[in-house]
mmCIF file of C-alpha atoms in Angstrom:
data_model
loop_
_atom_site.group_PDB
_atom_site.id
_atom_site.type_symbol
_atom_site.label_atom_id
_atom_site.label_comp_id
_atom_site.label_asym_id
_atom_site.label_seq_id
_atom_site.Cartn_x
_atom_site.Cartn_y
_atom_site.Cartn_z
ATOM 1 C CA UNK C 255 0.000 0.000 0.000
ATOM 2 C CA UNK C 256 1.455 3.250 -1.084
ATOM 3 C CA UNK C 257 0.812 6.070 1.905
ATOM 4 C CA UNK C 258 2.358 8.905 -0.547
ATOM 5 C CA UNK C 259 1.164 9.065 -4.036
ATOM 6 C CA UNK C 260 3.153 11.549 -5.981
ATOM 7 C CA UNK C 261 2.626 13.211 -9.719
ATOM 8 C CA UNK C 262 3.595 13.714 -11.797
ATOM 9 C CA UNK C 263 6.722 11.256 -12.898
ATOM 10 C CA UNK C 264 8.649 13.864 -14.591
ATOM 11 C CA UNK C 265 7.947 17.578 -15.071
ATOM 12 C CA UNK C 266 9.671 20.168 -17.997
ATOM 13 C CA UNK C 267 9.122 23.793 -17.659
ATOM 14 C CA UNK C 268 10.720 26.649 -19.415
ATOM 15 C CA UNK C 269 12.999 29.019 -17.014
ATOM 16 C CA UNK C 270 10.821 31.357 -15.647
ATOM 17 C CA UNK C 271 7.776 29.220 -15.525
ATOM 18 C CA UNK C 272 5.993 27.793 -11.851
ATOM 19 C CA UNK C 273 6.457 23.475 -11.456
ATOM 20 C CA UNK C 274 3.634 22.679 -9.702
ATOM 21 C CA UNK C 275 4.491 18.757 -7.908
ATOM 22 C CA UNK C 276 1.182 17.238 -6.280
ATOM 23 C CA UNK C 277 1.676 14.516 -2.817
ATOM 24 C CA UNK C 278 -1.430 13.075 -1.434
ATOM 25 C CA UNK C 279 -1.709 10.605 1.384
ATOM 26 C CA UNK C 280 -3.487 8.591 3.405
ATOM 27 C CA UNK C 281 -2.629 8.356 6.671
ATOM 28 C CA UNK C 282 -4.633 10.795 8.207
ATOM 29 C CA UNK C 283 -2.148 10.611 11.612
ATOM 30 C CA UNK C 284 0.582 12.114 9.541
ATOM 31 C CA UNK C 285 1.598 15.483 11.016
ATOM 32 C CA UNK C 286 5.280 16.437 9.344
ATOM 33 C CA UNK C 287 5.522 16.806 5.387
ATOM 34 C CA UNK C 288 8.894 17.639 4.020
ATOM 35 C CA UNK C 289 10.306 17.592 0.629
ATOM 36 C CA UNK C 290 13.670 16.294 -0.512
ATOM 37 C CA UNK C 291 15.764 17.753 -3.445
ATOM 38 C CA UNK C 292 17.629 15.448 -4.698
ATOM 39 C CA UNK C 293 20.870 16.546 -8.171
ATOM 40 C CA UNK C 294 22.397 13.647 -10.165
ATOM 41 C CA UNK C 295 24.835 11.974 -8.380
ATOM 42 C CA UNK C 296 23.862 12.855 -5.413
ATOM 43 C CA UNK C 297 21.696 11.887 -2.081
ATOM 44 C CA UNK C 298 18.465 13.542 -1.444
ATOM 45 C CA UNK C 299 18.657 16.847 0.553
ATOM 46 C CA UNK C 300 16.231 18.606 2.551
ATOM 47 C CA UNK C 301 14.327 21.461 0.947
ATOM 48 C CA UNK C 302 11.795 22.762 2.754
ATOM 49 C CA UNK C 303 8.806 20.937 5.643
ATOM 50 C CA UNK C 304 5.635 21.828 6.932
ATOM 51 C CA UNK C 305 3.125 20.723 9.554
ATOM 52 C CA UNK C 306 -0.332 20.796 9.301
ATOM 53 C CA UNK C 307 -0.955 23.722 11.295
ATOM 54 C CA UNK C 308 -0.194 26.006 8.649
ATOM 55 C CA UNK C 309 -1.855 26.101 5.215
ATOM 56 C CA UNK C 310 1.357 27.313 3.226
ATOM 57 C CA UNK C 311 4.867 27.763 3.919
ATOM 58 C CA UNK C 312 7.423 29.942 1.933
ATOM 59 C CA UNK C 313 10.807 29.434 1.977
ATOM 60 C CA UNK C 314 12.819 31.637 -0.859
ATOM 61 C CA UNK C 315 11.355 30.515 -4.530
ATOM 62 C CA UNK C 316 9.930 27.335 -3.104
ATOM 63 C CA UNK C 317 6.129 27.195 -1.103
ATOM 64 C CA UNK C 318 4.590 24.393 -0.036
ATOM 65 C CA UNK C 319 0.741 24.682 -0.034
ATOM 66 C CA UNK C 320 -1.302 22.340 2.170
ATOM 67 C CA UNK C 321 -4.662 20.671 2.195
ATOM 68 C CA UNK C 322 -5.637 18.831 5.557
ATOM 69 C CA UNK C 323 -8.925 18.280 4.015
ATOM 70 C CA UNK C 324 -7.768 17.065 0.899
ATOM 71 C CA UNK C 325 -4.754 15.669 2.776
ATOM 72 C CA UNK C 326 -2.826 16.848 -0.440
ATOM 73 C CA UNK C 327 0.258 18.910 -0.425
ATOM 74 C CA UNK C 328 1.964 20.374 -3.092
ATOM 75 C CA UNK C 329 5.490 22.260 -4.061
ATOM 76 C CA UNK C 330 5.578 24.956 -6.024
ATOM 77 C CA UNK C 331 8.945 26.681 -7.885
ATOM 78 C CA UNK C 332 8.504 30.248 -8.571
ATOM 79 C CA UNK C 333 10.717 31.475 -11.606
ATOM 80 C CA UNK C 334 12.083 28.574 -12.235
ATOM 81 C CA UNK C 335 15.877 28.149 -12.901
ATOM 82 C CA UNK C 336 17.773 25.438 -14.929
ATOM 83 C CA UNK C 337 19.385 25.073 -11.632
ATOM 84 C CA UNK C 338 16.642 24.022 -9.991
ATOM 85 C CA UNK C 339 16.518 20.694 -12.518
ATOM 86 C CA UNK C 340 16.535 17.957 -9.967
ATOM 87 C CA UNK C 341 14.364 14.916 -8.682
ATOM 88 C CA UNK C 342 12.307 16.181 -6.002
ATOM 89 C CA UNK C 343 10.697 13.894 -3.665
ATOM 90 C CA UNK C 344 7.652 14.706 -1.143
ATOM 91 C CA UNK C 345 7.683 12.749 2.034
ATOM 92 C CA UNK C 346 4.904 12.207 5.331
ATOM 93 C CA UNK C 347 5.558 11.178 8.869
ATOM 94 C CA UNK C 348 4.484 11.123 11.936
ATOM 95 C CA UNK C 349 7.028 13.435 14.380
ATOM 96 C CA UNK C 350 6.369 10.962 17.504
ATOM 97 C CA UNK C 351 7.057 8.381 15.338
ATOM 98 C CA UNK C 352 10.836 8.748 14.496
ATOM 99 C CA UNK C 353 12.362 9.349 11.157
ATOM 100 C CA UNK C 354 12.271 5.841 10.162
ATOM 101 C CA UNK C 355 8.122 5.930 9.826
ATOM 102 C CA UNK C 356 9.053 8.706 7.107
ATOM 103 C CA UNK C 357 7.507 7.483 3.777
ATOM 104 C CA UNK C 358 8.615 8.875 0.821
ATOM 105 C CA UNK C 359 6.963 9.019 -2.757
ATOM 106 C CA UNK C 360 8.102 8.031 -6.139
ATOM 107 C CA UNK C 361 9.720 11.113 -6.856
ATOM 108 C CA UNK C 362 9.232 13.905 -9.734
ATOM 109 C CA UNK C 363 12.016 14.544 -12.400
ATOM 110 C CA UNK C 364 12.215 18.058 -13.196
ATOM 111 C CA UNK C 365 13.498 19.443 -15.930
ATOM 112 C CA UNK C 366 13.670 23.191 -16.578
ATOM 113 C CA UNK C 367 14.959 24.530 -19.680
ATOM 114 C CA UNK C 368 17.278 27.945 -20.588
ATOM 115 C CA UNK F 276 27.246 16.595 2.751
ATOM 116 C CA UNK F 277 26.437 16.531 6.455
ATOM 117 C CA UNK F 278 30.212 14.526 7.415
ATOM 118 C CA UNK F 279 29.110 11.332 5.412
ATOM 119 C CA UNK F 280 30.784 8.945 3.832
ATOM 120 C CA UNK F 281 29.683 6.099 2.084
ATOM 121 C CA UNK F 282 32.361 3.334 0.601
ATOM 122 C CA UNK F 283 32.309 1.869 -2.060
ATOM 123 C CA UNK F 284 30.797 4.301 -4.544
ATOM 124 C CA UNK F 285 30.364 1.969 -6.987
ATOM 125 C CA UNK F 286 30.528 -1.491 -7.183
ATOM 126 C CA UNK F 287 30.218 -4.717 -9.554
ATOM 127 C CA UNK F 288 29.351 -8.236 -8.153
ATOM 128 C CA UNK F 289 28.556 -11.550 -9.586
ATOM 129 C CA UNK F 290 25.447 -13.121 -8.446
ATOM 130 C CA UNK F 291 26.105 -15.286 -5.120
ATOM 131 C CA UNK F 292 28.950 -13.166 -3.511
ATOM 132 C CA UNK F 293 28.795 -11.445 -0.815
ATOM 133 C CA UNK F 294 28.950 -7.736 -0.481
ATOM 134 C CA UNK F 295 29.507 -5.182 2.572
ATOM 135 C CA UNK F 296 28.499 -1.505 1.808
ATOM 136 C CA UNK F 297 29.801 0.861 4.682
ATOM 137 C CA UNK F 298 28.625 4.052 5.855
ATOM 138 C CA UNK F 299 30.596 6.135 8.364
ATOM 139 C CA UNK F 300 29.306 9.789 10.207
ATOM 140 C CA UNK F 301 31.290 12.018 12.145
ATOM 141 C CA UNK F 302 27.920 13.937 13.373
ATOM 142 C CA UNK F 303 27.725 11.800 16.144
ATOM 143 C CA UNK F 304 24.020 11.119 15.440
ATOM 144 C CA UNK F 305 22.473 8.380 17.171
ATOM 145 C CA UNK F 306 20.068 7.457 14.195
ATOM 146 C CA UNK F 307 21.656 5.624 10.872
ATOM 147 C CA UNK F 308 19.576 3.994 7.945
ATOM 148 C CA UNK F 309 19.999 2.532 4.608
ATOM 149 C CA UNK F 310 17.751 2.965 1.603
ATOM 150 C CA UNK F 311 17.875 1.805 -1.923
ATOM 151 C CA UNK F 312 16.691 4.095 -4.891
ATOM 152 C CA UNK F 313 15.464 1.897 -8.154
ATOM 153 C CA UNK F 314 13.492 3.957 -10.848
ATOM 154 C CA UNK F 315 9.540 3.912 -10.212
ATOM 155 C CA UNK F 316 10.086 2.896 -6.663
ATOM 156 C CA UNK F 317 11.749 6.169 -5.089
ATOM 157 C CA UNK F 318 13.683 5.788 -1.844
ATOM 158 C CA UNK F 319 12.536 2.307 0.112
ATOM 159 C CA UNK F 320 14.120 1.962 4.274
ATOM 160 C CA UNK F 321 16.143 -1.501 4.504
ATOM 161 C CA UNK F 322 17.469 -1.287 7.761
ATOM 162 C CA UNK F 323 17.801 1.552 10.121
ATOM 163 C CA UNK F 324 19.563 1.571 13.949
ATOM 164 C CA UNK F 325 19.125 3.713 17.111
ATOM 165 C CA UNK F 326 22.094 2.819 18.482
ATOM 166 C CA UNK F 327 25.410 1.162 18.790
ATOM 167 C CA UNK F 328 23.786 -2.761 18.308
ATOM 168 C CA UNK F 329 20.226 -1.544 17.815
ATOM 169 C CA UNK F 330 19.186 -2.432 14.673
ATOM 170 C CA UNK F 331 15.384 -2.703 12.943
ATOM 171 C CA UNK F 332 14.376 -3.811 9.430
ATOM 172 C CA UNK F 333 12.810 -1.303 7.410
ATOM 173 C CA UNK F 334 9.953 -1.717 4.757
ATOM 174 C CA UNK F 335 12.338 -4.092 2.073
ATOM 175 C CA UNK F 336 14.876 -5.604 4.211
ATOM 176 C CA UNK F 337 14.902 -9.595 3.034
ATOM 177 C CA UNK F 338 18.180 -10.346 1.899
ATOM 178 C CA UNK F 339 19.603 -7.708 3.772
ATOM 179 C CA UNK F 340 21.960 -7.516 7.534
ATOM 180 C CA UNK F 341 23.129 -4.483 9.031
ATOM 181 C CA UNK F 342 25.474 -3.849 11.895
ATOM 182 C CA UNK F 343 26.562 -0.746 14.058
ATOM 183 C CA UNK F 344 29.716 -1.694 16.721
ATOM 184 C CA UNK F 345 30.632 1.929 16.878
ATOM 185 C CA UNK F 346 27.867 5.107 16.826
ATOM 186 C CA UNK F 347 30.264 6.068 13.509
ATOM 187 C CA UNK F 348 29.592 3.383 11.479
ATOM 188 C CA UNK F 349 26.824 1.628 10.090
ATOM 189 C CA UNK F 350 27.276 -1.552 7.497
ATOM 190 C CA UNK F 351 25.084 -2.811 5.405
ATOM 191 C CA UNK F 352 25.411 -6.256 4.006
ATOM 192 C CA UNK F 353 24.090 -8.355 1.525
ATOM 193 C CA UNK F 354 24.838 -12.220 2.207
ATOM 194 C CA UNK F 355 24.132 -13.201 -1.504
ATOM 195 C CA UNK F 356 23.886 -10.685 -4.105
ATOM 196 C CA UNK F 357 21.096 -11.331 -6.732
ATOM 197 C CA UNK F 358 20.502 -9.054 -9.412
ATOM 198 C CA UNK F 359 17.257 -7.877 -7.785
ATOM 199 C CA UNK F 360 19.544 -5.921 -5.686
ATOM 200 C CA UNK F 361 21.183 -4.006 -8.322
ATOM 201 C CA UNK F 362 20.365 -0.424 -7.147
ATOM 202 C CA UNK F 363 21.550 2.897 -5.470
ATOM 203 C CA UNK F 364 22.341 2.538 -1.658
ATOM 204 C CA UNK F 365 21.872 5.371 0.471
ATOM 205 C CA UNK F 366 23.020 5.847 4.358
ATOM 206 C CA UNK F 367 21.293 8.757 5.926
ATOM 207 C CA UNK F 368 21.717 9.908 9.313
ATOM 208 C CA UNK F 369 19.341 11.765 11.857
ATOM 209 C CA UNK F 370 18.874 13.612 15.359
ATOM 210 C CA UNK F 371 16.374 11.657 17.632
ATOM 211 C CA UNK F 372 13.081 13.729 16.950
ATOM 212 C CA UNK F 373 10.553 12.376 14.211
ATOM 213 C CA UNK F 374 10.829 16.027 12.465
ATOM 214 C CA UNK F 375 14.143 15.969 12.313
ATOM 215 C CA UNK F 376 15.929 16.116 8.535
ATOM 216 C CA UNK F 377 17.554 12.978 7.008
ATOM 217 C CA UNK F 378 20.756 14.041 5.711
ATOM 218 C CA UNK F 379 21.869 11.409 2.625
ATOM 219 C CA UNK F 380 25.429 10.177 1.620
ATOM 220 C CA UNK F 381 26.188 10.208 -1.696
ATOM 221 C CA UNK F 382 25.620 7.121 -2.420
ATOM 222 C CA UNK F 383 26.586 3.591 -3.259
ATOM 223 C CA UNK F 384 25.893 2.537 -6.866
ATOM 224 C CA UNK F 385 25.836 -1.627 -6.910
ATOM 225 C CA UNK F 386 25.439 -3.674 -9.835
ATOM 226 C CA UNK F 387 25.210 -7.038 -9.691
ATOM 227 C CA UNK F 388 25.786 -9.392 -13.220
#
């Protein structure tokens, strides 16, 4: 049973434009959502988390926008660089349950061109 | 990269060997774990430890030991490869909280013919 659905697969914007990546889950005892960014070559680093108290969370060009409702979060890339081409990954957790309870989805390519 | 080091980073095995993947921190973190990365399946928890010789299997651990003798080091071995577990190995190490950020090695890249 996957507890993190993630779309899409892969993702190609022009520079400039706004990557919009979509999580949902299921587990509705899930209270810590972070996303991992992660370059070729390398491991997955963290980008930016929220928690459920909060609807929306900015952190530079990156936002995360959250649904409890819905239970769907989403990233978002404003102005988009061809630096930002990556594999991002959205995650869910519960916080008393340790990092190892972290479930990750598939993962989104994203490509953004000059 | 967070003091992590992971050894080999790339690796080719024949079917039936054995084959020790190391990780070693110098965070001092209490909390170690190994993933594998395959394409469509995204990052998957084999293993993961608390503690020097506290150890718990993760969500695809079959075919897969771990050990921790020292808070630096975590290994990860595979008794006998099979080409199933051709894949990227990643050790990631974390503070005790639930919220608190995995930070990834670069990775181990095994192929096994």
């Amino acid at each position: 049973q996957q507890q993190v659905k993630q779309s899409p697969q892969s993702l190609i914007v022009q520079k400039g434009g706004i990557p919009i990546i979509n999580c949902a889950y299921e587990n509705t005892a899930f209270d810590y959502f972070p996303w991992y960014q992660q370059f070729p070559g390398k491991g997955p680093a963290l980008l930016i988390a929220i928690r459920p108290d909060v609807s929306e969370k900015k952190e530079g060009r990156f936002t995360i926008s959250f649904n409890k409702s819905a239970k769907q979060f989403s990233l978002h890339i404003m102005d988009s660089q061809p630096g930002d081409s990556a594999t991002y990954f959205c995650a869910a957790s519960k916080v008393q349950g340790g990092s190892e309870k972290l479930v990750f989805g598939k993962g989104t390519k994203l490509t953004v061109n000059p | 990269d967070a003091g992590i080091t992971q050894s080999p980073r790339h690796k080719v095995t024949e079917t039936g060997t054995p084959v020790t993947l190391r990780c070693h921190q110098t965070e001092n973190h209490r909390y170690m774990y190994w993933y594998r990365q395959d394409p469509g399946h995204g990052l998957r928890l084999i293993h993961y430890s608390y503690g020097v010789k506290d150890t718990d299997k993760g969500e695809v651990s079959d075919g897969y030991s771990v050990s921790r003798s020292k808070t630096e080091d975590f290994l990860l071995t595979l008794e006998s490869a099979t080409s199933s577990q051709t894949s990227v190995y990643f050790c990631a190490i974390s503070g005790s909280a639930g919220d608190s950020p995995l930070h990834f090695g670069n990775g181990t890249r095994l192929t096994v013919t």
